[in-house]
mmCIF file with all atom_site columns, C-alpha atoms in Angstrom:
data_model
loop_
_atom_site.group_PDB
_atom_site.id
_atom_site.type_symbol
_atom_site.label_atom_id
_atom_site.label_alt_id
_atom_site.label_comp_id
_atom_site.label_asym_id
_atom_site.label_entity_id
_atom_site.label_seq_id
_atom_site.pdbx_PDB_ins_code
_atom_site.Cartn_x
_atom_site.Cartn_y
_atom_site.Cartn_z
_atom_site.occupancy
_atom_site.B_iso_or_equiv
_atom_site.pdbx_formal_charge
_atom_site.auth_seq_id
_atom_site.auth_comp_id
_atom_site.auth_asym_id
_atom_site.auth_atom_id
_atom_site.pdbx_PDB_model_num
ATOM 1   C CA . UNK A 1 1   ? 4.281   21.167  16.319  1.00 0.00 ? 700 UNK A CA 1
ATOM 2   C CA . UNK A 1 2   ? 1.014   23.049  16.969  1.00 0.00 ? 701 UNK A CA 1
ATOM 3   C CA . UNK A 1 3   ? -2.162  22.725  14.942  1.00 0.00 ? 702 UNK A CA 1
ATOM 4   C CA . UNK A 1 4   ? -1.786  26.269  13.557  1.00 0.00 ? 703 UNK A CA 1
ATOM 5   C CA . UNK A 1 5   ? 1.758   25.585  12.317  1.00 0.00 ? 704 UNK A CA 1
ATOM 6   C CA . UNK A 1 6   ? 0.666   22.354  10.599  1.00 0.00 ? 705 UNK A CA 1
ATOM 7   C CA . UNK A 1 7   ? -2.382  24.077  9.091   1.00 0.00 ? 706 UNK A CA 1
ATOM 8   C CA . UNK A 1 8   ? -0.230  26.963  7.833   1.00 0.00 ? 707 UNK A CA 1
ATOM 9   C CA . UNK A 1 9   ? 2.242   24.498  6.250   1.00 0.00 ? 708 UNK A CA 1
ATOM 10  C CA . UNK A 1 10  ? -0.571  22.622  4.482   1.00 0.00 ? 709 UNK A CA 1
ATOM 11  C CA . UNK A 1 11  ? -2.058  25.894  3.258   1.00 0.00 ? 710 UNK A CA 1
ATOM 12  C CA . UNK A 1 12  ? 1.334   26.972  1.853   1.00 0.00 ? 711 UNK A CA 1
ATOM 13  C CA . UNK A 1 13  ? 1.664   23.610  0.057   1.00 0.00 ? 712 UNK A CA 1
ATOM 14  C CA . UNK A 1 14  ? -1.814  23.976  -1.371  1.00 0.00 ? 713 UNK A CA 1
ATOM 15  C CA . UNK A 1 15  ? -1.107  27.505  -2.602  1.00 0.00 ? 714 UNK A CA 1
ATOM 16  C CA . UNK A 1 16  ? 2.192   26.412  -4.151  1.00 0.00 ? 715 UNK A CA 1
ATOM 17  C CA . UNK A 1 17  ? 0.461   23.526  -5.918  1.00 0.00 ? 716 UNK A CA 1
ATOM 18  C CA . UNK A 1 18  ? -2.107  25.909  -7.350  1.00 0.00 ? 717 UNK A CA 1
ATOM 19  C CA . UNK A 1 19  ? 0.690   28.224  -8.536  1.00 0.00 ? 718 UNK A CA 1
ATOM 20  C CA . UNK A 1 20  ? 2.476   25.295  -10.194 1.00 0.00 ? 719 UNK A CA 1
ATOM 21  C CA . UNK A 1 21  ? -0.668  24.238  -11.992 1.00 0.00 ? 720 UNK A CA 1
ATOM 22  C CA . UNK A 1 22  ? -1.306  27.816  -13.132 1.00 0.00 ? 721 UNK A CA 1
ATOM 23  C CA . UNK A 1 23  ? 2.279   28.119  -14.436 1.00 0.00 ? 722 UNK A CA 1
ATOM 24  C CA . UNK A 1 24  ? 2.044   24.770  -16.197 1.00 0.00 ? 723 UNK A CA 1
ATOM 25  C CA . UNK A 1 25  ? -1.240  25.716  -17.775 1.00 0.00 ? 724 UNK A CA 1
ATOM 26  C CA . UNK A 1 26  ? 0.310   28.933  -19.079 1.00 0.00 ? 725 UNK A CA 1
ATOM 27  C CA . UNK A 1 27  ? 3.205   26.901  -20.513 1.00 0.00 ? 726 UNK A CA 1
ATOM 28  C CA . UNK A 1 28  ? 0.731   24.426  -22.046 1.00 0.00 ? 727 UNK A CA 1
ATOM 29  C CA . UNK A 1 29  ? 2.404   21.496  -20.282 1.00 0.00 ? 728 UNK A CA 1
ATOM 30  C CA . UNK A 1 30  ? 0.719   18.210  -19.366 1.00 0.00 ? 729 UNK A CA 1
ATOM 31  C CA . UNK A 1 31  ? -0.320  19.183  -15.839 1.00 0.00 ? 730 UNK A CA 1
ATOM 32  C CA . UNK A 1 32  ? -3.387  21.374  -15.506 1.00 0.00 ? 731 UNK A CA 1
ATOM 33  C CA . UNK A 1 33  ? -5.521  22.249  -12.474 1.00 0.00 ? 732 UNK A CA 1
ATOM 34  C CA . UNK A 1 34  ? -8.400  19.991  -13.559 1.00 0.00 ? 733 UNK A CA 1
ATOM 35  C CA . UNK A 1 35  ? -6.021  17.057  -13.931 1.00 0.00 ? 734 UNK A CA 1
ATOM 36  C CA . UNK A 1 36  ? -5.669  16.570  -10.167 1.00 0.00 ? 735 UNK A CA 1
ATOM 37  C CA . UNK A 1 37  ? -9.258  15.282  -10.109 1.00 0.00 ? 736 UNK A CA 1
ATOM 38  C CA . UNK A 1 38  ? -8.523  13.118  -13.136 1.00 0.00 ? 737 UNK A CA 1
ATOM 39  C CA . UNK A 1 39  ? -5.355  11.800  -11.454 1.00 0.00 ? 738 UNK A CA 1
ATOM 40  C CA . UNK A 1 40  ? -7.231  10.861  -8.279  1.00 0.00 ? 739 UNK A CA 1
ATOM 41  C CA . UNK A 1 41  ? -10.027 9.262   -10.316 1.00 0.00 ? 740 UNK A CA 1
ATOM 42  C CA . UNK A 1 42  ? -7.466  7.094   -12.121 1.00 0.00 ? 741 UNK A CA 1
ATOM 43  C CA . UNK A 1 43  ? -5.926  6.039   -8.805  1.00 0.00 ? 742 UNK A CA 1
ATOM 44  C CA . UNK A 1 44  ? -9.352  5.227   -7.302  1.00 0.00 ? 743 UNK A CA 1
ATOM 45  C CA . UNK A 1 45  ? -10.376 3.126   -10.304 1.00 0.00 ? 744 UNK A CA 1
ATOM 46  C CA . UNK A 1 46  ? -7.067  1.240   -10.417 1.00 0.00 ? 745 UNK A CA 1
ATOM 47  C CA . UNK A 1 47  ? -6.977  0.662   -6.649  1.00 0.00 ? 746 UNK A CA 1
ATOM 48  C CA . UNK A 1 48  ? -10.420 -0.974  -6.678  1.00 0.00 ? 747 UNK A CA 1
ATOM 49  C CA . UNK A 1 49  ? -9.051  -3.662  -9.019  1.00 0.00 ? 748 UNK A CA 1
ATOM 50  C CA . UNK A 1 50  ? -5.884  -4.004  -6.932  1.00 0.00 ? 749 UNK A CA 1
ATOM 51  C CA . UNK A 1 51  ? -7.867  -4.452  -3.712  1.00 0.00 ? 750 UNK A CA 1
ATOM 52  C CA . UNK A 1 52  ? -10.050 -7.141  -5.330  1.00 0.00 ? 751 UNK A CA 1
ATOM 53  C CA . UNK A 1 53  ? -6.903  -9.036  -6.374  1.00 0.00 ? 752 UNK A CA 1
ATOM 54  C CA . UNK A 1 54  ? -5.428  -8.676  -2.876  1.00 0.00 ? 753 UNK A CA 1
ATOM 55  C CA . UNK A 1 55  ? -8.652  -9.997  -1.325  1.00 0.00 ? 754 UNK A CA 1
ATOM 56  C CA . UNK A 1 56  ? -8.596  -13.040 -3.632  1.00 0.00 ? 755 UNK A CA 1
ATOM 57  C CA . UNK A 1 57  ? -4.914  -13.607 -2.786  1.00 0.00 ? 756 UNK A CA 1
ATOM 58  C CA . UNK A 1 58  ? -5.651  -13.331 0.948   1.00 0.00 ? 757 UNK A CA 1
ATOM 59  C CA . UNK A 1 59  ? -8.525  -15.814 0.622   1.00 0.00 ? 758 UNK A CA 1
ATOM 60  C CA . UNK A 1 60  ? -6.289  -18.456 -0.966  1.00 0.00 ? 759 UNK A CA 1
ATOM 61  C CA . UNK A 1 61  ? -3.541  -17.788 1.584   1.00 0.00 ? 760 UNK A CA 1
ATOM 62  C CA . UNK A 1 62  ? -6.080  -18.204 4.398   1.00 0.00 ? 761 UNK A CA 1
ATOM 63  C CA . UNK A 1 63  ? -7.218  -21.482 2.852   1.00 0.00 ? 762 UNK A CA 1
ATOM 64  C CA . UNK A 1 64  ? -3.576  -22.626 2.708   1.00 0.00 ? 763 UNK A CA 1
ATOM 65  C CA . UNK A 1 65  ? -3.208  -21.703 6.394   1.00 0.00 ? 764 UNK A CA 1
ATOM 66  C CA . UNK A 1 66  ? -6.271  -23.801 7.212   1.00 0.00 ? 765 UNK A CA 1
ATOM 67  C CA . UNK A 1 67  ? -4.876  -26.786 5.310   1.00 0.00 ? 766 UNK A CA 1
ATOM 68  C CA . UNK A 1 68  ? -1.447  -26.517 6.952   1.00 0.00 ? 767 UNK A CA 1
ATOM 69  C CA . UNK A 1 69  ? -2.653  -25.947 10.501  1.00 0.00 ? 768 UNK A CA 1
ATOM 70  C CA . UNK A 1 70  ? -5.926  -27.911 10.722  1.00 0.00 ? 769 UNK A CA 1
ATOM 71  C CA . UNK A 1 71  ? -5.362  -30.691 8.207   1.00 0.00 ? 770 UNK A CA 1
ATOM 72  C CA . UNK A 1 72  ? -1.600  -31.198 8.371   1.00 0.00 ? 771 UNK A CA 1
ATOM 73  C CA . UNK A 1 73  ? -0.110  -30.112 11.687  1.00 0.00 ? 772 UNK A CA 1
ATOM 74  C CA . UNK A 1 74  ? -2.951  -31.553 13.764  1.00 0.00 ? 773 UNK A CA 1
ATOM 75  C CA . UNK A 1 75  ? -2.930  -34.977 12.098  1.00 0.00 ? 774 UNK A CA 1
ATOM 76  C CA . UNK A 1 76  ? 0.338   -36.388 13.439  1.00 0.00 ? 775 UNK A CA 1
ATOM 77  C CA . UNK A 1 77  ? 3.886   -35.636 14.485  1.00 0.00 ? 776 UNK A CA 1
ATOM 78  C CA . UNK A 1 78  ? 6.364   -34.955 11.713  1.00 0.00 ? 777 UNK A CA 1
ATOM 79  C CA . UNK A 1 79  ? 10.134  -34.847 11.309  1.00 0.00 ? 778 UNK A CA 1
ATOM 80  C CA . UNK A 1 80  ? 11.935  -31.610 12.117  1.00 0.00 ? 779 UNK A CA 1
ATOM 81  C CA . UNK A 1 81  ? 12.590  -30.898 8.417   1.00 0.00 ? 780 UNK A CA 1
ATOM 82  C CA . UNK A 1 82  ? 8.875   -31.123 7.675   1.00 0.00 ? 781 UNK A CA 1
ATOM 83  C CA . UNK A 1 83  ? 8.061   -28.629 10.428  1.00 0.00 ? 782 UNK A CA 1
ATOM 84  C CA . UNK A 1 84  ? 10.768  -26.299 9.112   1.00 0.00 ? 783 UNK A CA 1
ATOM 85  C CA . UNK A 1 85  ? 9.212   -26.540 5.641   1.00 0.00 ? 784 UNK A CA 1
ATOM 86  C CA . UNK A 1 86  ? 5.690   -25.824 6.948   1.00 0.00 ? 785 UNK A CA 1
ATOM 87  C CA . UNK A 1 87  ? 6.807   -22.844 9.051   1.00 0.00 ? 786 UNK A CA 1
ATOM 88  C CA . UNK A 1 88  ? 8.868   -21.518 6.142   1.00 0.00 ? 787 UNK A CA 1
ATOM 89  C CA . UNK A 1 89  ? 5.785   -21.645 3.906   1.00 0.00 ? 788 UNK A CA 1
ATOM 90  C CA . UNK A 1 90  ? 3.629   -19.915 6.523   1.00 0.00 ? 789 UNK A CA 1
ATOM 91  C CA . UNK A 1 91  ? 6.266   -17.235 7.195   1.00 0.00 ? 790 UNK A CA 1
ATOM 92  C CA . UNK A 1 92  ? 6.687   -16.568 3.452   1.00 0.00 ? 791 UNK A CA 1
ATOM 93  C CA . UNK A 1 93  ? 2.930   -16.162 2.947   1.00 0.00 ? 792 UNK A CA 1
ATOM 94  C CA . UNK A 1 94  ? 2.514   -13.899 5.983   1.00 0.00 ? 793 UNK A CA 1
ATOM 95  C CA . UNK A 1 95  ? 5.460   -11.708 4.945   1.00 0.00 ? 794 UNK A CA 1
ATOM 96  C CA . UNK A 1 96  ? 4.280   -11.264 1.370   1.00 0.00 ? 795 UNK A CA 1
ATOM 97  C CA . UNK A 1 97  ? 0.688   -10.701 2.481   1.00 0.00 ? 796 UNK A CA 1
ATOM 98  C CA . UNK A 1 98  ? 1.683   -7.936  4.914   1.00 0.00 ? 797 UNK A CA 1
ATOM 99  C CA . UNK A 1 99  ? 4.016   -6.267  2.403   1.00 0.00 ? 798 UNK A CA 1
ATOM 100 C CA . UNK A 1 100 ? 1.453   -6.398  -0.397  1.00 0.00 ? 799 UNK A CA 1
ATOM 101 C CA . UNK A 1 101 ? -1.347  -4.900  1.717   1.00 0.00 ? 800 UNK A CA 1
ATOM 102 C CA . UNK A 1 102 ? 1.025   -2.165  2.909   1.00 0.00 ? 801 UNK A CA 1
ATOM 103 C CA . UNK A 1 103 ? 1.066   -0.810  -0.664  1.00 0.00 ? 802 UNK A CA 1
ATOM 104 C CA . UNK A 1 104 ? -2.677  -0.135  -0.808  1.00 0.00 ? 803 UNK A CA 1
ATOM 105 C CA . UNK A 1 105 ? -3.310  3.558   -1.498  1.00 0.00 ? 804 UNK A CA 1
ATOM 106 C CA . UNK A 1 106 ? -5.898  4.824   0.995   1.00 0.00 ? 805 UNK A CA 1
ATOM 107 C CA . UNK A 1 107 ? -7.930  7.643   -0.504  1.00 0.00 ? 806 UNK A CA 1
ATOM 108 C CA . UNK A 1 108 ? -9.309  9.811   2.274   1.00 0.00 ? 807 UNK A CA 1
ATOM 109 C CA . UNK A 1 109 ? -11.935 12.431  1.541   1.00 0.00 ? 808 UNK A CA 1
ATOM 110 C CA . UNK A 1 110 ? -9.569  15.282  2.452   1.00 0.00 ? 809 UNK A CA 1
ATOM 111 C CA . UNK A 1 111 ? -6.867  13.989  0.082   1.00 0.00 ? 810 UNK A CA 1
ATOM 112 C CA . UNK A 1 112 ? -9.373  13.770  -2.757  1.00 0.00 ? 811 UNK A CA 1
ATOM 113 C CA . UNK A 1 113 ? -10.728 17.291  -2.351  1.00 0.00 ? 812 UNK A CA 1
ATOM 114 C CA . UNK A 1 114 ? -7.476  19.080  -1.396  1.00 0.00 ? 813 UNK A CA 1
ATOM 115 C CA . UNK A 1 115 ? -4.160  18.621  -3.234  1.00 0.00 ? 814 UNK A CA 1
ATOM 116 C CA . UNK A 1 116 ? -1.353  17.672  -0.853  1.00 0.00 ? 815 UNK A CA 1
ATOM 117 C CA . UNK A 1 117 ? 2.368   17.181  -1.473  1.00 0.00 ? 816 UNK A CA 1
ATOM 118 C CA . UNK A 1 118 ? 2.551   14.599  1.314   1.00 0.00 ? 817 UNK A CA 1
ATOM 119 C CA . UNK A 1 119 ? -0.285  12.612  -0.249  1.00 0.00 ? 818 UNK A CA 1
ATOM 120 C CA . UNK A 1 120 ? 1.347   12.625  -3.689  1.00 0.00 ? 819 UNK A CA 1
ATOM 121 C CA . UNK A 1 121 ? 4.663   11.556  -2.136  1.00 0.00 ? 820 UNK A CA 1
ATOM 122 C CA . UNK A 1 122 ? 2.854   8.770   -0.296  1.00 0.00 ? 821 UNK A CA 1
ATOM 123 C CA . UNK A 1 123 ? 1.326   7.486   -3.547  1.00 0.00 ? 822 UNK A CA 1
ATOM 124 C CA . UNK A 1 124 ? 4.771   7.606   -5.147  1.00 0.00 ? 823 UNK A CA 1
ATOM 125 C CA . UNK A 1 125 ? 6.349   5.648   -2.273  1.00 0.00 ? 824 UNK A CA 1
ATOM 126 C CA . UNK A 1 126 ? 3.708   2.940   -2.452  1.00 0.00 ? 825 UNK A CA 1
ATOM 127 C CA . UNK A 1 127 ? 4.076   2.561   -6.210  1.00 0.00 ? 826 UNK A CA 1
ATOM 128 C CA . UNK A 1 128 ? 7.859   2.234   -5.816  1.00 0.00 ? 827 UNK A CA 1
ATOM 129 C CA . UNK A 1 129 ? 7.315   -0.337  -3.042  1.00 0.00 ? 828 UNK A CA 1
ATOM 130 C CA . UNK A 1 130 ? 5.166   -2.398  -5.416  1.00 0.00 ? 829 UNK A CA 1
ATOM 131 C CA . UNK A 1 131 ? 7.982   -2.372  -7.952  1.00 0.00 ? 830 UNK A CA 1
ATOM 132 C CA . UNK A 1 132 ? 10.421  -3.482  -5.217  1.00 0.00 ? 831 UNK A CA 1
ATOM 133 C CA . UNK A 1 133 ? 8.105   -6.317  -4.182  1.00 0.00 ? 832 UNK A CA 1
ATOM 134 C CA . UNK A 1 134 ? 7.729   -7.444  -7.789  1.00 0.00 ? 833 UNK A CA 1
ATOM 135 C CA . UNK A 1 135 ? 11.452  -7.363  -8.581  1.00 0.00 ? 834 UNK A CA 1
ATOM 136 C CA . UNK A 1 136 ? 12.988  -8.598  -5.308  1.00 0.00 ? 835 UNK A CA 1
ATOM 137 C CA . UNK A 1 137 ? 10.463  -9.875  -2.763  1.00 0.00 ? 836 UNK A CA 1
ATOM 138 C CA . UNK A 1 138 ? 8.460   -12.145 -5.105  1.00 0.00 ? 837 UNK A CA 1
ATOM 139 C CA . UNK A 1 139 ? 11.562  -14.049 -6.381  1.00 0.00 ? 838 UNK A CA 1
ATOM 140 C CA . UNK A 1 140 ? 12.677  -14.531 -2.741  1.00 0.00 ? 839 UNK A CA 1
ATOM 141 C CA . UNK A 1 141 ? 9.134   -15.647 -1.879  1.00 0.00 ? 840 UNK A CA 1
ATOM 142 C CA . UNK A 1 142 ? 9.120   -18.197 -4.713  1.00 0.00 ? 841 UNK A CA 1
ATOM 143 C CA . UNK A 1 143 ? 12.506  -19.538 -3.587  1.00 0.00 ? 842 UNK A CA 1
ATOM 144 C CA . UNK A 1 144 ? 11.197  -19.898 -0.011  1.00 0.00 ? 843 UNK A CA 1
ATOM 145 C CA . UNK A 1 145 ? 8.027   -21.614 -1.267  1.00 0.00 ? 844 UNK A CA 1
ATOM 146 C CA . UNK A 1 146 ? 10.101  -24.032 -3.360  1.00 0.00 ? 845 UNK A CA 1
ATOM 147 C CA . UNK A 1 147 ? 12.336  -24.947 -0.408  1.00 0.00 ? 846 UNK A CA 1
ATOM 148 C CA . UNK A 1 148 ? 9.353   -25.232 1.951   1.00 0.00 ? 847 UNK A CA 1
ATOM 149 C CA . UNK A 1 149 ? 7.356   -27.496 -0.373  1.00 0.00 ? 848 UNK A CA 1
ATOM 150 C CA . UNK A 1 150 ? 10.404  -29.682 -1.004  1.00 0.00 ? 849 UNK A CA 1
ATOM 151 C CA . UNK A 1 151 ? 11.003  -30.150 2.739   1.00 0.00 ? 850 UNK A CA 1
ATOM 152 C CA . UNK A 1 152 ? 7.342   -30.975 3.378   1.00 0.00 ? 851 UNK A CA 1
ATOM 153 C CA . UNK A 1 153 ? 6.993   -33.361 0.453   1.00 0.00 ? 852 UNK A CA 1
ATOM 154 C CA . UNK A 1 154 ? 10.006  -35.459 1.528   1.00 0.00 ? 853 UNK A CA 1
ATOM 155 C CA . UNK A 1 155 ? 7.917   -36.904 4.371   1.00 0.00 ? 854 UNK A CA 1
ATOM 156 C CA . UNK A 1 156 ? 4.312   -36.292 3.297   1.00 0.00 ? 855 UNK A CA 1
ATOM 157 C CA . UNK A 1 157 ? 4.778   -38.135 -0.020  1.00 0.00 ? 856 UNK A CA 1
ATOM 158 C CA . UNK A 1 158 ? 6.929   -40.880 1.480   1.00 0.00 ? 857 UNK A CA 1
ATOM 159 C CA . UNK A 1 159 ? 4.203   -43.595 1.143   1.00 0.00 ? 858 UNK A CA 1
ATOM 160 C CA . UNK A 1 160 ? 4.138   -43.130 -2.651  1.00 0.00 ? 859 UNK A CA 1
ATOM 161 C CA . UNK A 1 161 ? 6.596   -44.514 -5.185  1.00 0.00 ? 860 UNK A CA 1
ATOM 162 C CA . UNK A 1 162 ? 9.659   -42.450 -6.083  1.00 0.00 ? 861 UNK A CA 1
ATOM 163 C CA . UNK A 1 163 ? 8.247   -41.776 -9.564  1.00 0.00 ? 862 UNK A CA 1
ATOM 164 C CA . UNK A 1 164 ? 4.926   -40.479 -8.211  1.00 0.00 ? 863 UNK A CA 1
ATOM 165 C CA . UNK A 1 165 ? 6.643   -38.357 -5.532  1.00 0.00 ? 864 UNK A CA 1
ATOM 166 C CA . UNK A 1 166 ? 8.827   -36.640 -8.129  1.00 0.00 ? 865 UNK A CA 1
ATOM 167 C CA . UNK A 1 167 ? 5.908   -36.199 -10.528 1.00 0.00 ? 866 UNK A CA 1
ATOM 168 C CA . UNK A 1 168 ? 3.621   -34.622 -7.892  1.00 0.00 ? 867 UNK A CA 1
ATOM 169 C CA . UNK A 1 169 ? 6.415   -32.376 -6.667  1.00 0.00 ? 868 UNK A CA 1
ATOM 170 C CA . UNK A 1 170 ? 7.210   -31.132 -10.176 1.00 0.00 ? 869 UNK A CA 1
ATOM 171 C CA . UNK A 1 171 ? 3.526   -30.587 -11.048 1.00 0.00 ? 870 UNK A CA 1
ATOM 172 C CA . UNK A 1 172 ? 2.913   -28.522 -7.903  1.00 0.00 ? 871 UNK A CA 1
ATOM 173 C CA . UNK A 1 173 ? 5.989   -26.360 -8.532  1.00 0.00 ? 872 UNK A CA 1
ATOM 174 C CA . UNK A 1 174 ? 5.035   -25.881 -12.204 1.00 0.00 ? 873 UNK A CA 1
ATOM 175 C CA . UNK A 1 175 ? 1.555   -24.772 -11.122 1.00 0.00 ? 874 UNK A CA 1
ATOM 176 C CA . UNK A 1 176 ? 2.934   -22.279 -8.562  1.00 0.00 ? 875 UNK A CA 1
ATOM 177 C CA . UNK A 1 177 ? 5.450   -20.807 -11.004 1.00 0.00 ? 876 UNK A CA 1
ATOM 178 C CA . UNK A 1 178 ? 2.888   -20.646 -13.822 1.00 0.00 ? 877 UNK A CA 1
ATOM 179 C CA . UNK A 1 179 ? 0.439   -18.729 -11.602 1.00 0.00 ? 878 UNK A CA 1
ATOM 180 C CA . UNK A 1 180 ? 3.261   -16.398 -10.513 1.00 0.00 ? 879 UNK A CA 1
ATOM 181 C CA . UNK A 1 181 ? 4.353   -15.719 -14.099 1.00 0.00 ? 880 UNK A CA 1
ATOM 182 C CA . UNK A 1 182 ? 0.776   -15.009 -15.218 1.00 0.00 ? 881 UNK A CA 1
ATOM 183 C CA . UNK A 1 183 ? 0.188   -12.727 -12.211 1.00 0.00 ? 882 UNK A CA 1
ATOM 184 C CA . UNK A 1 184 ? 3.464   -10.874 -12.853 1.00 0.00 ? 883 UNK A CA 1
ATOM 185 C CA . UNK A 1 185 ? 2.593   -10.317 -16.517 1.00 0.00 ? 884 UNK A CA 1
ATOM 186 C CA . UNK A 1 186 ? -0.810  -8.953  -15.512 1.00 0.00 ? 885 UNK A CA 1
ATOM 187 C CA . UNK A 1 187 ? 0.845   -6.657  -12.964 1.00 0.00 ? 886 UNK A CA 1
ATOM 188 C CA . UNK A 1 188 ? 3.300   -5.394  -15.590 1.00 0.00 ? 887 UNK A CA 1
ATOM 189 C CA . UNK A 1 189 ? 0.470   -4.653  -18.035 1.00 0.00 ? 888 UNK A CA 1
ATOM 190 C CA . UNK A 1 190 ? -1.487  -2.853  -15.313 1.00 0.00 ? 889 UNK A CA 1
ATOM 191 C CA . UNK A 1 191 ? 1.559   -0.799  -14.380 1.00 0.00 ? 890 UNK A CA 1
ATOM 192 C CA . UNK A 1 192 ? 2.357   0.202   -17.973 1.00 0.00 ? 891 UNK A CA 1
ATOM 193 C CA . UNK A 1 193 ? -1.254  0.999   -18.821 1.00 0.00 ? 892 UNK A CA 1
ATOM 194 C CA . UNK A 1 194 ? -2.395  2.662   -15.577 1.00 0.00 ? 893 UNK A CA 1
ATOM 195 C CA . UNK A 1 195 ? 0.232   3.342   -12.948 1.00 0.00 ? 894 UNK A CA 1
ATOM 196 C CA . UNK A 1 196 ? 3.182   4.439   -15.072 1.00 0.00 ? 895 UNK A CA 1
ATOM 197 C CA . UNK A 1 197 ? 1.328   7.512   -16.442 1.00 0.00 ? 896 UNK A CA 1
ATOM 198 C CA . UNK A 1 198 ? 0.177   8.309   -12.882 1.00 0.00 ? 897 UNK A CA 1
ATOM 199 C CA . UNK A 1 199 ? 3.727   7.967   -11.541 1.00 0.00 ? 898 UNK A CA 1
ATOM 200 C CA . UNK A 1 200 ? 5.156   10.158  -14.315 1.00 0.00 ? 899 UNK A CA 1
ATOM 201 C CA . UNK A 1 201 ? 2.544   12.828  -13.681 1.00 0.00 ? 900 UNK A CA 1
ATOM 202 C CA . UNK A 1 202 ? 3.189   12.806  -9.926  1.00 0.00 ? 901 UNK A CA 1
ATOM 203 C CA . UNK A 1 203 ? 6.964   12.965  -10.442 1.00 0.00 ? 902 UNK A CA 1
ATOM 204 C CA . UNK A 1 204 ? 6.544   15.921  -12.780 1.00 0.00 ? 903 UNK A CA 1
ATOM 205 C CA . UNK A 1 205 ? 4.424   17.751  -10.238 1.00 0.00 ? 904 UNK A CA 1
ATOM 206 C CA . UNK A 1 206 ? 6.800   16.978  -7.354  1.00 0.00 ? 905 UNK A CA 1
ATOM 207 C CA . UNK A 1 207 ? 9.801   18.103  -9.409  1.00 0.00 ? 906 UNK A CA 1
ATOM 208 C CA . UNK A 1 208 ? 8.039   21.406  -10.076 1.00 0.00 ? 907 UNK A CA 1
ATOM 209 C CA . UNK A 1 209 ? 7.268   21.762  -6.372  1.00 0.00 ? 908 UNK A CA 1
ATOM 210 C CA . UNK A 1 210 ? 10.909  21.150  -5.356  1.00 0.00 ? 909 UNK A CA 1
ATOM 211 C CA . UNK A 1 211 ? 12.203  23.903  -7.658  1.00 0.00 ? 910 UNK A CA 1
#
């Protein structure tokens, strides 16, 4: 597809978006021309907080990698089950980290200044992917973490008494699940307060465009 064809397609999308906003303004609906800037401003503000949380998450995951690789794997040889547990933990963290960062909404200068159907669809896809991660991927991740920690602790905590091994195992799992529950509640509040109105507004605009 040539540059002129792509440019013409983008121009047609832009003109159609302007027509939709004009029609909606005449109907006194919720979408007005000035609201595109407001919509992008909301996304920018919300994404800054999301990126900070992702950076903090990545830092703690990197620290966990350091502990597993430098302080655990390099110390001595372990049983096969322990290695399976360690690699399961590492694989779970890498997978979730990659999937989470893939949902970051990148706001390019052109997308901010010029309305684009593709850009709005991209935002919508990433918001839906976050919901998928929250509902499906995170529970799978927690299950993998639980199995991995259990396999590792069988050997690592072997020198301790049975009572202490069980107690430490339970305390670690309680801590992980408590952090996950708190993080999920915060994500739900953020979605309801910030991203749900954005998603509804984008869906309304896309529905108008598809007519």
